[in-house]
mmCIF file of C-alpha atoms in Angstrom:
data_model
loop_
_atom_site.group_PDB
_atom_site.id
_atom_site.type_symbol
_atom_site.label_atom_id
_atom_site.label_comp_id
_atom_site.label_asym_id
_atom_site.label_seq_id
_atom_site.Cartn_x
_atom_site.Cartn_y
_atom_site.Cartn_z
ATOM 1 C CA MET A 1 0.000 0.000 0.000
ATOM 2 C CA PRO A 2 1.343 3.464 -0.801
ATOM 3 C CA ASP A 3 2.471 5.288 2.328
ATOM 4 C CA SER A 4 0.162 8.160 1.420
ATOM 5 C CA LYS A 5 -2.940 6.058 2.134
ATOM 6 C CA LEU A 6 -1.718 5.078 5.578
ATOM 7 C CA GLN A 7 -0.696 8.675 6.268
ATOM 8 C CA GLU A 8 -4.165 9.867 5.278
ATOM 9 C CA TYR A 9 -5.700 7.270 7.545
ATOM 10 C CA ALA A 10 -3.485 8.269 10.485
ATOM 11 C CA ALA A 11 -4.259 11.950 9.911
ATOM 12 C CA ALA A 12 -7.963 11.249 10.497
ATOM 13 C CA PHE A 13 -7.382 10.747 14.245
ATOM 14 C CA ARG A 14 -6.418 13.046 17.093
ATOM 15 C CA GLU A 15 -6.000 10.910 20.238
ATOM 16 C CA SER A 16 -3.269 11.524 22.784
ATOM 17 C CA GLY A 17 0.192 10.363 21.728
ATOM 18 C CA GLY A 18 0.382 8.210 24.845
ATOM 19 C CA TYR A 19 -2.637 6.116 23.932
ATOM 20 C CA LEU A 20 -1.656 2.426 24.049
ATOM 21 C CA ASN A 21 -5.028 0.889 24.816
ATOM 22 C CA PHE A 22 -6.764 0.049 21.536
ATOM 23 C CA ALA A 23 -7.603 -3.424 22.798
ATOM 24 C CA SER A 24 -9.965 -1.693 25.251
ATOM 25 C CA TYR A 25 -11.371 0.920 22.894
ATOM 26 C CA GLY A 26 -10.142 2.841 19.877
ATOM 27 C CA PRO A 27 -10.661 6.619 19.800
ATOM 28 C CA PRO A 28 -12.788 7.366 16.706
ATOM 29 C CA SER A 29 -11.791 9.415 13.675
ATOM 30 C CA ARG A 30 -12.901 12.872 12.640
ATOM 31 C CA GLN A 31 -15.076 11.211 9.988
ATOM 32 C CA VAL A 32 -16.892 9.264 12.687
ATOM 33 C CA GLU A 33 -17.349 12.432 14.758
ATOM 34 C CA GLU A 34 -18.706 14.324 11.767
ATOM 35 C CA THR A 35 -21.020 11.498 10.723
ATOM 36 C CA ALA A 36 -22.571 11.249 14.181
ATOM 37 C CA ALA A 37 -22.960 15.032 14.396
ATOM 38 C CA ASP A 38 -24.565 15.259 10.938
ATOM 39 C CA LEU A 39 -27.025 12.487 11.727
ATOM 40 C CA LEU A 40 -27.914 14.083 15.052
ATOM 41 C CA ARG A 41 -28.560 17.417 13.315
ATOM 42 C CA THR A 42 -30.809 15.627 10.825
ATOM 43 C CA ALA A 43 -32.712 14.005 13.671
ATOM 44 C CA ALA A 44 -33.038 17.330 15.484
ATOM 45 C CA GLU A 45 -34.623 18.988 12.440
ATOM 46 C CA GLY A 46 -37.392 16.381 12.391
ATOM 47 C CA ALA A 47 -38.366 16.869 8.756
ATOM 48 C CA VAL A 48 -40.820 14.580 6.971
ATOM 49 C CA GLY A 49 -39.168 11.193 6.344
ATOM 50 C CA THR A 50 -36.361 11.780 8.843
ATOM 51 C CA SER A 51 -36.685 8.379 10.511
ATOM 52 C CA GLU A 52 -36.557 6.522 7.206
ATOM 53 C CA GLN A 53 -33.570 8.599 6.098
ATOM 54 C CA LEU A 54 -31.662 7.910 9.310
ATOM 55 C CA HIS A 55 -32.212 4.168 9.170
ATOM 56 C CA LEU A 56 -30.662 4.006 5.702
ATOM 57 C CA GLN A 57 -27.405 3.857 7.678
ATOM 58 C CA ASP A 58 -28.235 0.206 8.417
ATOM 59 C CA LEU A 59 -27.727 -0.894 4.823
ATOM 60 C CA ARG A 60 -24.633 1.310 4.479
ATOM 61 C CA ALA A 61 -23.004 -0.402 7.481
ATOM 62 C CA ARG A 62 -24.035 -3.906 6.401
ATOM 63 C CA GLN A 63 -22.627 -3.381 2.922
ATOM 64 C CA ALA A 64 -19.321 -2.032 4.246
ATOM 65 C CA PHE A 65 -18.989 -4.925 6.686
ATOM 66 C CA SER A 66 -19.832 -7.372 3.915
ATOM 67 C CA ARG A 67 -17.066 -6.011 1.715
ATOM 68 C CA LEU A 68 -14.462 -6.183 4.488
ATOM 69 C CA SER A 69 -15.475 -9.549 5.952
ATOM 70 C CA GLY A 70 -16.255 -11.493 2.784
ATOM 71 C CA PHE A 71 -19.759 -12.533 3.892
ATOM 72 C CA PRO A 72 -22.622 -11.727 1.487
ATOM 73 C CA VAL A 73 -24.701 -8.797 2.664
ATOM 74 C CA GLU A 74 -27.836 -10.924 3.108
ATOM 75 C CA ARG A 75 -25.988 -12.911 5.769
ATOM 76 C CA VAL A 76 -24.792 -9.791 7.634
ATOM 77 C CA GLY A 77 -26.897 -8.272 10.404
ATOM 78 C CA LEU A 78 -26.315 -5.462 12.880
ATOM 79 C CA LEU A 79 -26.303 -5.473 16.666
ATOM 80 C CA PRO A 80 -25.562 -2.945 19.415
ATOM 81 C CA TYR A 81 -22.694 -4.891 21.012
ATOM 82 C CA THR A 82 -20.732 -8.119 20.673
ATOM 83 C CA SER A 83 -22.247 -9.834 23.707
ATOM 84 C CA LEU A 84 -25.764 -9.725 22.251
ATOM 85 C CA GLY A 85 -24.634 -11.501 19.092
ATOM 86 C CA LEU A 86 -22.937 -14.226 21.113
ATOM 87 C CA PHE A 87 -26.088 -14.665 23.208
ATOM 88 C CA GLN A 88 -28.166 -14.978 20.049
ATOM 89 C CA VAL A 89 -25.841 -17.654 18.691
ATOM 90 C CA ALA A 90 -25.652 -19.520 22.024
ATOM 91 C CA PHE A 91 -29.422 -19.643 22.406
ATOM 92 C CA GLY A 92 -29.967 -20.485 18.741
ATOM 93 C CA ILE A 93 -27.655 -23.488 18.385
ATOM 94 C CA GLY A 94 -29.813 -25.811 20.466
ATOM 95 C CA THR A 95 -28.636 -28.924 22.268
ATOM 96 C CA GLY A 96 -25.169 -30.450 22.242
ATOM 97 C CA THR A 97 -21.786 -29.549 23.719
ATOM 98 C CA VAL A 98 -19.990 -26.300 22.888
ATOM 99 C CA LEU A 99 -16.221 -26.075 23.438
ATOM 100 C CA VAL A 100 -15.036 -22.792 25.002
ATOM 101 C CA GLY A 101 -11.517 -21.890 26.108
ATOM 102 C CA ALA A 102 -11.098 -21.623 29.878
ATOM 103 C CA GLY A 103 -9.368 -18.274 29.432
ATOM 104 C CA GLU A 104 -11.927 -16.711 27.092
ATOM 105 C CA PHE A 105 -13.028 -13.128 27.680
ATOM 106 C CA PRO A 106 -16.284 -13.237 29.706
ATOM 107 C CA ALA A 107 -18.327 -11.930 26.763
ATOM 108 C CA ASN A 108 -17.596 -15.236 25.029
ATOM 109 C CA LEU A 109 -18.298 -17.338 28.109
ATOM 110 C CA TYR A 110 -21.493 -16.137 29.789
ATOM 111 C CA PRO A 111 -23.763 -16.673 26.756
ATOM 112 C CA TRP A 112 -22.862 -20.370 26.741
ATOM 113 C CA LEU A 113 -23.200 -20.686 30.514
ATOM 114 C CA ARG A 114 -26.612 -19.003 30.436
ATOM 115 C CA ALA A 115 -27.812 -21.224 27.591
ATOM 116 C CA ASN A 116 -26.538 -24.260 29.506
ATOM 117 C CA GLY A 117 -28.391 -23.086 32.598
ATOM 118 C CA LEU A 118 -31.628 -23.208 30.636
ATOM 119 C CA GLY A 119 -30.921 -26.676 29.317
ATOM 120 C CA LEU A 120 -30.040 -25.517 25.808
ATOM 121 C CA GLY A 121 -26.695 -27.310 25.666
ATOM 122 C CA ALA A 122 -23.584 -28.224 27.603
ATOM 123 C CA VAL A 123 -20.307 -26.302 27.921
ATOM 124 C CA HIS A 124 -16.883 -27.939 27.926
ATOM 125 C CA ARG A 125 -14.032 -25.683 29.055
ATOM 126 C CA LEU A 126 -10.754 -26.182 27.196
ATOM 127 C CA GLY A 127 -7.449 -26.078 29.078
ATOM 128 C CA ALA A 128 -6.769 -23.552 31.820
ATOM 129 C CA PRO A 129 -6.808 -19.733 31.886
ATOM 130 C CA GLY A 130 -3.798 -18.609 29.890
ATOM 131 C CA ASP A 131 -3.773 -21.659 27.607
ATOM 132 C CA ARG A 132 -4.107 -21.077 23.885
ATOM 133 C CA VAL A 133 -7.014 -22.678 22.061
ATOM 134 C CA THR A 134 -4.981 -24.802 19.672
ATOM 135 C CA VAL A 135 -5.974 -27.319 17.034
ATOM 136 C CA GLU A 136 -4.499 -30.097 19.203
ATOM 137 C CA LEU A 137 -6.436 -29.009 22.288
ATOM 138 C CA VAL A 138 -9.695 -28.923 20.354
ATOM 139 C CA ASP A 139 -9.036 -32.239 18.624
ATOM 140 C CA GLN A 140 -8.496 -33.964 21.976
ATOM 141 C CA ALA A 141 -11.773 -32.558 23.333
ATOM 142 C CA LEU A 142 -14.044 -33.476 20.408
ATOM 143 C CA THR A 143 -16.786 -36.015 21.054
ATOM 144 C CA SER A 144 -19.824 -37.195 19.130
ATOM 145 C CA ASP A 145 -21.858 -34.679 21.156
ATOM 146 C CA THR A 146 -19.728 -31.639 20.195
ATOM 147 C CA VAL A 147 -21.725 -29.222 18.058
ATOM 148 C CA ALA A 148 -19.535 -26.098 18.072
ATOM 149 C CA LEU A 149 -16.368 -24.327 19.150
ATOM 150 C CA ALA A 150 -16.568 -20.734 20.390
ATOM 151 C CA VAL A 151 -13.226 -18.932 20.153
ATOM 152 C CA SER A 152 -11.769 -15.437 19.977
ATOM 153 C CA ALA A 153 -9.856 -14.699 16.800
ATOM 154 C CA VAL A 154 -7.242 -12.956 18.969
ATOM 155 C CA ASP A 155 -6.630 -13.701 22.647
ATOM 156 C CA PHE A 156 -7.416 -10.605 24.710
ATOM 157 C CA ARG A 157 -4.606 -11.251 27.217
ATOM 158 C CA THR A 158 -1.638 -12.109 25.018
ATOM 159 C CA GLY A 159 -2.582 -11.225 21.458
ATOM 160 C CA TYR A 160 -2.142 -14.739 20.056
ATOM 161 C CA ARG A 161 -4.120 -15.328 16.872
ATOM 162 C CA ALA A 162 -6.253 -18.436 16.733
ATOM 163 C CA ASP A 163 -5.519 -20.763 13.838
ATOM 164 C CA LEU A 164 -8.951 -20.373 12.278
ATOM 165 C CA ALA A 165 -8.082 -22.470 9.229
ATOM 166 C CA GLY A 166 -6.749 -25.309 11.376
ATOM 167 C CA LEU A 167 -9.712 -25.122 13.748
ATOM 168 C CA ARG A 168 -12.116 -25.146 10.814
ATOM 169 C CA GLU A 169 -10.451 -28.272 9.455
ATOM 170 C CA VAL A 170 -10.407 -30.212 12.716
ATOM 171 C CA LEU A 171 -14.062 -29.372 13.418
ATOM 172 C CA GLY A 172 -15.113 -30.689 10.036
ATOM 173 C CA PRO A 173 -18.270 -29.731 8.149
ATOM 174 C CA ASP A 174 -20.749 -30.915 10.772
ATOM 175 C CA ARG A 175 -19.627 -28.699 13.673
ATOM 176 C CA LEU A 176 -19.916 -24.925 13.872
ATOM 177 C CA LEU A 177 -17.063 -22.468 14.369
ATOM 178 C CA ILE A 178 -18.205 -19.400 16.327
ATOM 179 C CA VAL A 179 -15.718 -16.519 16.271
ATOM 180 C CA ASP A 180 -15.564 -13.430 18.469
ATOM 181 C CA GLY A 181 -13.628 -11.149 16.139
ATOM 182 C CA ILE A 182 -13.490 -7.949 18.163
ATOM 183 C CA GLN A 183 -9.720 -8.097 18.876
ATOM 184 C CA GLY A 184 -8.842 -8.923 15.276
ATOM 185 C CA PHE A 185 -11.229 -7.186 12.911
ATOM 186 C CA GLY A 186 -9.588 -4.010 11.663
ATOM 187 C CA VAL A 187 -6.135 -5.142 12.840
ATOM 188 C CA VAL A 188 -5.323 -8.154 10.690
ATOM 189 C CA GLU A 189 -6.566 -9.484 7.382
ATOM 190 C CA LEU A 190 -8.019 -12.952 7.991
ATOM 191 C CA ASP A 191 -10.349 -15.263 6.124
ATOM 192 C CA TRP A 192 -13.343 -14.469 8.294
ATOM 193 C CA THR A 193 -15.589 -16.672 6.159
ATOM 194 C CA LEU A 194 -14.052 -19.705 7.871
ATOM 195 C CA ALA A 195 -16.456 -18.863 10.716
ATOM 196 C CA ASP A 196 -20.043 -20.071 10.764
ATOM 197 C CA ALA A 197 -20.918 -17.088 12.930
ATOM 198 C CA LEU A 198 -18.712 -14.007 13.292
ATOM 199 C CA VAL A 199 -19.487 -11.372 15.916
ATOM 200 C CA VAL A 200 -17.739 -7.989 15.959
ATOM 201 C CA GLY A 201 -18.190 -4.724 17.848
ATOM 202 C CA ALA A 202 -17.173 -1.291 16.541
ATOM 203 C CA GLN A 203 -15.549 0.227 19.594
ATOM 204 C CA LYS A 204 -12.059 -1.283 19.574
ATOM 205 C CA TRP A 205 -9.784 -1.609 16.513
ATOM 206 C CA ILE A 206 -12.500 -0.563 14.056
ATOM 207 C CA ARG A 207 -12.561 2.772 15.922
ATOM 208 C CA GLY A 208 -16.269 3.333 15.343
ATOM 209 C CA GLY A 209 -17.419 4.102 18.883
ATOM 210 C CA TRP A 210 -19.879 2.222 21.070
ATOM 211 C CA GLY A 211 -23.347 1.037 20.195
ATOM 212 C CA ALA A 212 -22.961 -0.906 16.951
ATOM 213 C CA GLY A 213 -21.448 -4.072 15.544
ATOM 214 C CA ALA A 214 -22.147 -6.910 13.151
ATOM 215 C CA LEU A 215 -23.187 -10.551 13.179
ATOM 216 C CA ALA A 216 -22.398 -12.560 10.028
ATOM 217 C CA PHE A 217 -23.125 -16.174 9.109
ATOM 218 C CA SER A 218 -21.915 -18.886 6.761
ATOM 219 C CA GLU A 219 -24.500 -20.901 4.843
ATOM 220 C CA ALA A 220 -24.299 -23.610 7.499
ATOM 221 C CA GLY A 221 -24.536 -21.067 10.268
ATOM 222 C CA ILE A 222 -27.648 -19.356 8.968
ATOM 223 C CA ALA A 223 -29.260 -22.759 8.348
ATOM 224 C CA ARG A 224 -28.534 -24.216 11.777
ATOM 225 C CA ILE A 225 -28.628 -21.265 14.194
ATOM 226 C CA ARG A 226 -32.219 -20.266 14.881
ATOM 227 C CA PRO A 227 -33.179 -16.643 15.626
ATOM 228 C CA VAL A 228 -34.548 -17.511 19.055
ATOM 229 C CA LEU A 229 -33.585 -14.128 20.508
ATOM 230 C CA SER A 230 -35.157 -11.878 17.902
ATOM 231 C CA GLY A 231 -37.884 -9.285 17.939
ATOM 232 C CA TRP A 232 -40.362 -7.358 15.884
ATOM 233 C CA THR A 233 -37.834 -5.993 13.379
ATOM 234 C CA GLY A 234 -36.659 -9.541 12.665
ATOM 235 C CA VAL A 235 -39.955 -10.697 11.135
ATOM 236 C CA GLU A 236 -41.739 -10.273 7.812
ATOM 237 C CA ASP A 237 -44.305 -7.468 7.559
ATOM 238 C CA ALA A 238 -43.003 -5.905 10.748
ATOM 239 C CA THR A 239 -45.319 -2.892 10.466
ATOM 240 C CA VAL A 240 -48.451 -5.026 10.153
ATOM 241 C CA TYR A 241 -49.639 -4.887 13.747
ATOM 242 C CA ASP A 242 -52.137 -7.752 13.709
ATOM 243 C CA GLY A 243 -51.209 -9.395 17.001
ATOM 244 C CA VAL A 244 -50.049 -12.691 15.492
ATOM 245 C CA GLU A 245 -46.555 -14.150 15.183
ATOM 246 C CA HIS A 246 -44.977 -13.432 11.814
ATOM 247 C CA PRO A 247 -42.319 -15.617 10.150
ATOM 248 C CA SER A 248 -38.681 -14.571 10.562
ATOM 249 C CA ARG A 249 -37.022 -12.519 7.851
ATOM 250 C CA ALA A 250 -34.599 -14.339 5.600
ATOM 251 C CA GLY A 251 -30.878 -14.394 6.357
ATOM 252 C CA ALA A 252 -29.220 -12.431 9.120
ATOM 253 C CA LEU A 253 -32.054 -9.888 9.237
ATOM 254 C CA GLY A 254 -34.091 -12.520 11.052
ATOM 255 C CA PHE A 255 -31.930 -11.857 14.132
ATOM 256 C CA GLY A 256 -33.076 -8.246 14.429
ATOM 257 C CA ILE A 257 -34.620 -7.264 17.748
ATOM 258 C CA SER A 258 -35.408 -3.578 17.355
ATOM 259 C CA HIS A 259 -34.096 -0.522 15.546
ATOM 260 C CA LEU A 260 -30.522 0.416 16.403
ATOM 261 C CA SER A 261 -29.286 3.932 16.999
ATOM 262 C CA PRO A 262 -28.687 5.464 13.545
ATOM 263 C CA PHE A 263 -25.959 7.626 15.100
ATOM 264 C CA ALA A 264 -24.047 4.531 16.253
ATOM 265 C CA VAL A 265 -24.705 2.621 13.020
ATOM 266 C CA GLY A 266 -23.658 5.578 10.880
ATOM 267 C CA SER A 267 -20.477 5.899 12.933
ATOM 268 C CA PHE A 268 -19.804 2.185 12.431
ATOM 269 C CA ALA A 269 -20.262 2.571 8.677
ATOM 270 C CA ALA A 270 -17.955 5.594 8.503
ATOM 271 C CA ALA A 271 -15.236 3.734 10.435
ATOM 272 C CA LEU A 272 -15.496 0.691 8.160
ATOM 273 C CA GLU A 273 -15.305 2.844 5.049
ATOM 274 C CA LEU A 274 -12.203 4.567 6.399
ATOM 275 C CA ILE A 275 -10.568 1.158 6.878
ATOM 276 C CA GLU A 276 -11.536 0.260 3.319
ATOM 277 C CA ALA A 277 -9.904 3.410 1.980
ATOM 278 C CA ALA A 278 -6.632 2.675 3.801
ATOM 279 C CA THR A 279 -6.935 -1.088 3.080
ATOM 280 C CA LEU A 280 -6.661 -3.767 5.752
ATOM 281 C CA PRO A 281 -3.269 -5.038 4.536
ATOM 282 C CA GLY A 282 -1.876 -1.520 4.885
ATOM 283 C CA ILE A 283 -3.271 -1.058 8.393
ATOM 284 C CA GLU A 284 -2.059 -4.524 9.403
ATOM 285 C CA ALA A 285 1.446 -3.738 8.169
ATOM 286 C CA GLY A 286 1.463 -0.401 9.996
ATOM 287 C CA ILE A 287 0.337 -1.926 13.289
ATOM 288 C CA ALA A 288 2.788 -4.815 12.891
ATOM 289 C CA ALA A 289 5.671 -2.379 12.391
ATOM 290 C CA GLY A 290 4.647 -0.518 15.532
ATOM 291 C CA VAL A 291 4.490 -3.746 17.532
ATOM 292 C CA ASP A 292 7.979 -4.637 16.250
ATOM 293 C CA ARG A 293 9.309 -1.319 17.569
ATOM 294 C CA LEU A 294 7.518 -1.778 20.885
ATOM 295 C CA LEU A 295 8.940 -5.294 21.295
ATOM 296 C CA ALA A 296 12.433 -4.001 20.561
ATOM 297 C CA GLU A 297 12.134 -1.360 23.293
ATOM 298 C CA LEU A 298 10.760 -3.864 25.811
ATOM 299 C CA ASP A 299 13.585 -6.290 25.007
ATOM 300 C CA ALA A 300 16.173 -3.555 25.382
ATOM 301 C CA ALA A 301 14.705 -2.762 28.800
ATOM 302 C CA GLY A 302 14.947 -6.420 29.825
ATOM 303 C CA LEU A 303 11.202 -6.879 30.279
ATOM 304 C CA PRO A 304 9.616 -10.347 29.920
ATOM 305 C CA VAL A 305 7.135 -10.300 27.039
ATOM 306 C CA LEU A 306 4.282 -12.822 27.167
ATOM 307 C CA SER A 307 3.032 -12.260 23.614
ATOM 308 C CA PRO A 308 4.049 -13.927 20.342
ATOM 309 C CA ARG A 309 6.999 -12.579 18.374
ATOM 310 C CA ARG A 310 6.145 -13.785 14.872
ATOM 311 C CA ARG A 311 3.867 -11.494 12.915
ATOM 312 C CA ALA A 312 1.828 -14.436 11.644
ATOM 313 C CA GLU A 313 0.925 -15.408 15.236
ATOM 314 C CA ARG A 314 0.000 -12.023 16.658
ATOM 315 C CA ALA A 315 -2.233 -8.991 16.129
ATOM 316 C CA GLY A 316 -1.915 -5.690 17.992
ATOM 317 C CA ILE A 317 -1.620 -6.774 21.645
ATOM 318 C CA VAL A 318 1.629 -6.954 23.633
ATOM 319 C CA SER A 319 1.483 -8.335 27.165
ATOM 320 C CA VAL A 320 4.352 -7.648 29.594
ATOM 321 C CA GLU A 321 5.020 -9.285 32.969
ATOM 322 C CA VAL A 322 5.670 -6.844 35.818
ATOM 323 C CA PRO A 323 5.991 -7.263 39.617
ATOM 324 C CA ASP A 324 2.927 -5.100 40.362
ATOM 325 C CA ALA A 325 0.521 -4.333 37.531
ATOM 326 C CA GLY A 326 -1.424 -1.778 39.563
ATOM 327 C CA ALA A 327 1.664 0.259 40.385
ATOM 328 C CA ALA A 328 2.898 -0.007 36.799
ATOM 329 C CA LEU A 329 -0.439 1.179 35.445
ATOM 330 C CA ARG A 330 -0.396 4.196 37.766
ATOM 331 C CA ALA A 331 3.151 5.071 36.705
ATOM 332 C CA LEU A 332 2.168 4.895 33.054
ATOM 333 C CA ALA A 333 -0.901 7.039 33.680
ATOM 334 C CA ASP A 334 1.211 9.645 35.476
ATOM 335 C CA ALA A 335 3.261 9.890 32.278
ATOM 336 C CA GLY A 336 0.143 10.238 30.117
ATOM 337 C CA ILE A 337 0.232 6.666 28.785
ATOM 338 C CA SER A 338 -2.972 4.607 28.638
ATOM 339 C CA ALA A 339 -2.767 0.826 29.070
ATOM 340 C CA THR A 340 -4.591 -2.045 30.807
ATOM 341 C CA ALA A 341 -3.595 -4.146 33.837
ATOM 342 C CA HIS A 342 -4.393 -7.877 33.924
ATOM 343 C CA ASP A 343 -4.111 -10.590 36.555
ATOM 344 C CA GLY A 344 -2.076 -8.479 38.982
ATOM 345 C CA ARG A 345 1.239 -9.026 37.139
ATOM 346 C CA ARG A 346 0.561 -8.118 33.507
ATOM 347 C CA ILE A 347 0.384 -4.882 31.595
ATOM 348 C CA ARG A 348 -1.317 -5.007 28.209
ATOM 349 C CA LEU A 349 -0.092 -2.522 25.602
ATOM 350 C CA SER A 350 -1.929 -2.193 22.290
ATOM 351 C CA PRO A 351 -0.697 0.355 19.715
ATOM 352 C CA HIS A 352 -2.184 1.472 16.420
ATOM 353 C CA VAL A 353 -0.712 3.117 13.335
ATOM 354 C CA THR A 354 -1.249 6.472 15.036
ATOM 355 C CA THR A 355 0.988 5.672 18.029
ATOM 356 C CA PRO A 356 4.265 7.692 18.025
ATOM 357 C CA ALA A 357 7.480 5.673 18.320
ATOM 358 C CA GLN A 358 8.552 7.809 21.285
ATOM 359 C CA THR A 359 5.639 6.387 23.281
ATOM 360 C CA PHE A 360 7.189 2.916 23.009
ATOM 361 C CA VAL A 361 10.475 4.241 24.420
ATOM 362 C CA GLU A 362 8.729 5.986 27.319
ATOM 363 C CA ALA A 363 6.481 3.022 28.153
ATOM 364 C CA ALA A 364 9.386 0.572 28.228
ATOM 365 C CA GLY A 365 11.433 2.896 30.409
ATOM 366 C CA ILE A 366 8.610 3.317 32.917
ATOM 367 C CA LEU A 367 7.872 -0.411 33.100
ATOM 368 C CA ALA A 368 11.565 -1.215 33.530
ATOM 369 C CA GLY A 369 11.684 1.220 36.422
#
């Protein structure tokens, strides 16, 4: 990708130079700010047809997500946050055992536990917290009762990428692969269509703010996952108020519950389109180069890094072991550097293409101290 495209992308943001916390949330671009403001002004004017005009943002966001993910637009739906999509999938799969990593982020654990609590299936925890969900680990856990694997594309603690192709192969055609893509979408270019259900939120690496995300399905996924948790916007003839149950809409639209905020959806669409303009390979290369520089500074400071070194195994997260994560986080904050503390002895650093190289030097020096 020409450097000019990445430079244009980076110029669209204005967060603090010390921001190293994109795995928690990504400060949005000026385009996202302007989109939300324009839509709010339109809503405030209240002209005839305003509601219909605002909800055109739904199709805009679905089309942009379709282009970036590889799923056809009819199998792409919208949701307000990642957890809701995972709940919809968990409640829609039905009976059988779902494999879930013991160290999964809670958003990809509680939906399966809640479904299990209602008798909708069993949960088998893989490994121990901190273990990677590997092809070997999954293969050893498979039984005739296994119906699905739920996995994060990128581990939220260490930044390890899951081997989606290997997991897809070991599961075979008769089991579903459910992917929480929030720590990978917008960071790395992956074949997302390996998933039977992909759930993504806008607020982290996509940098689209809170309140919107996407749920996309393979052919097998849309055929086998029922829209149990859906509402009036997920049915045919939704505005025919006759008091009877209507059939679900075709494709991913059948998982609709109600109208989403057009301000959040428009922001999501603007963020996706900005990624498209810069191209995912270009953004991935820019983030990877920044992670390389960060790793070099941490190594020079003698700090133990808990994240993968090879670009093919990582995304944008770098986890560092420290004696006291709370004290380290406070020291970073005093220097104007944003990060996340985990497990009492880990600091998670997550840069983007907008992070200045000097921030890596300062962060390593503070953590070494």
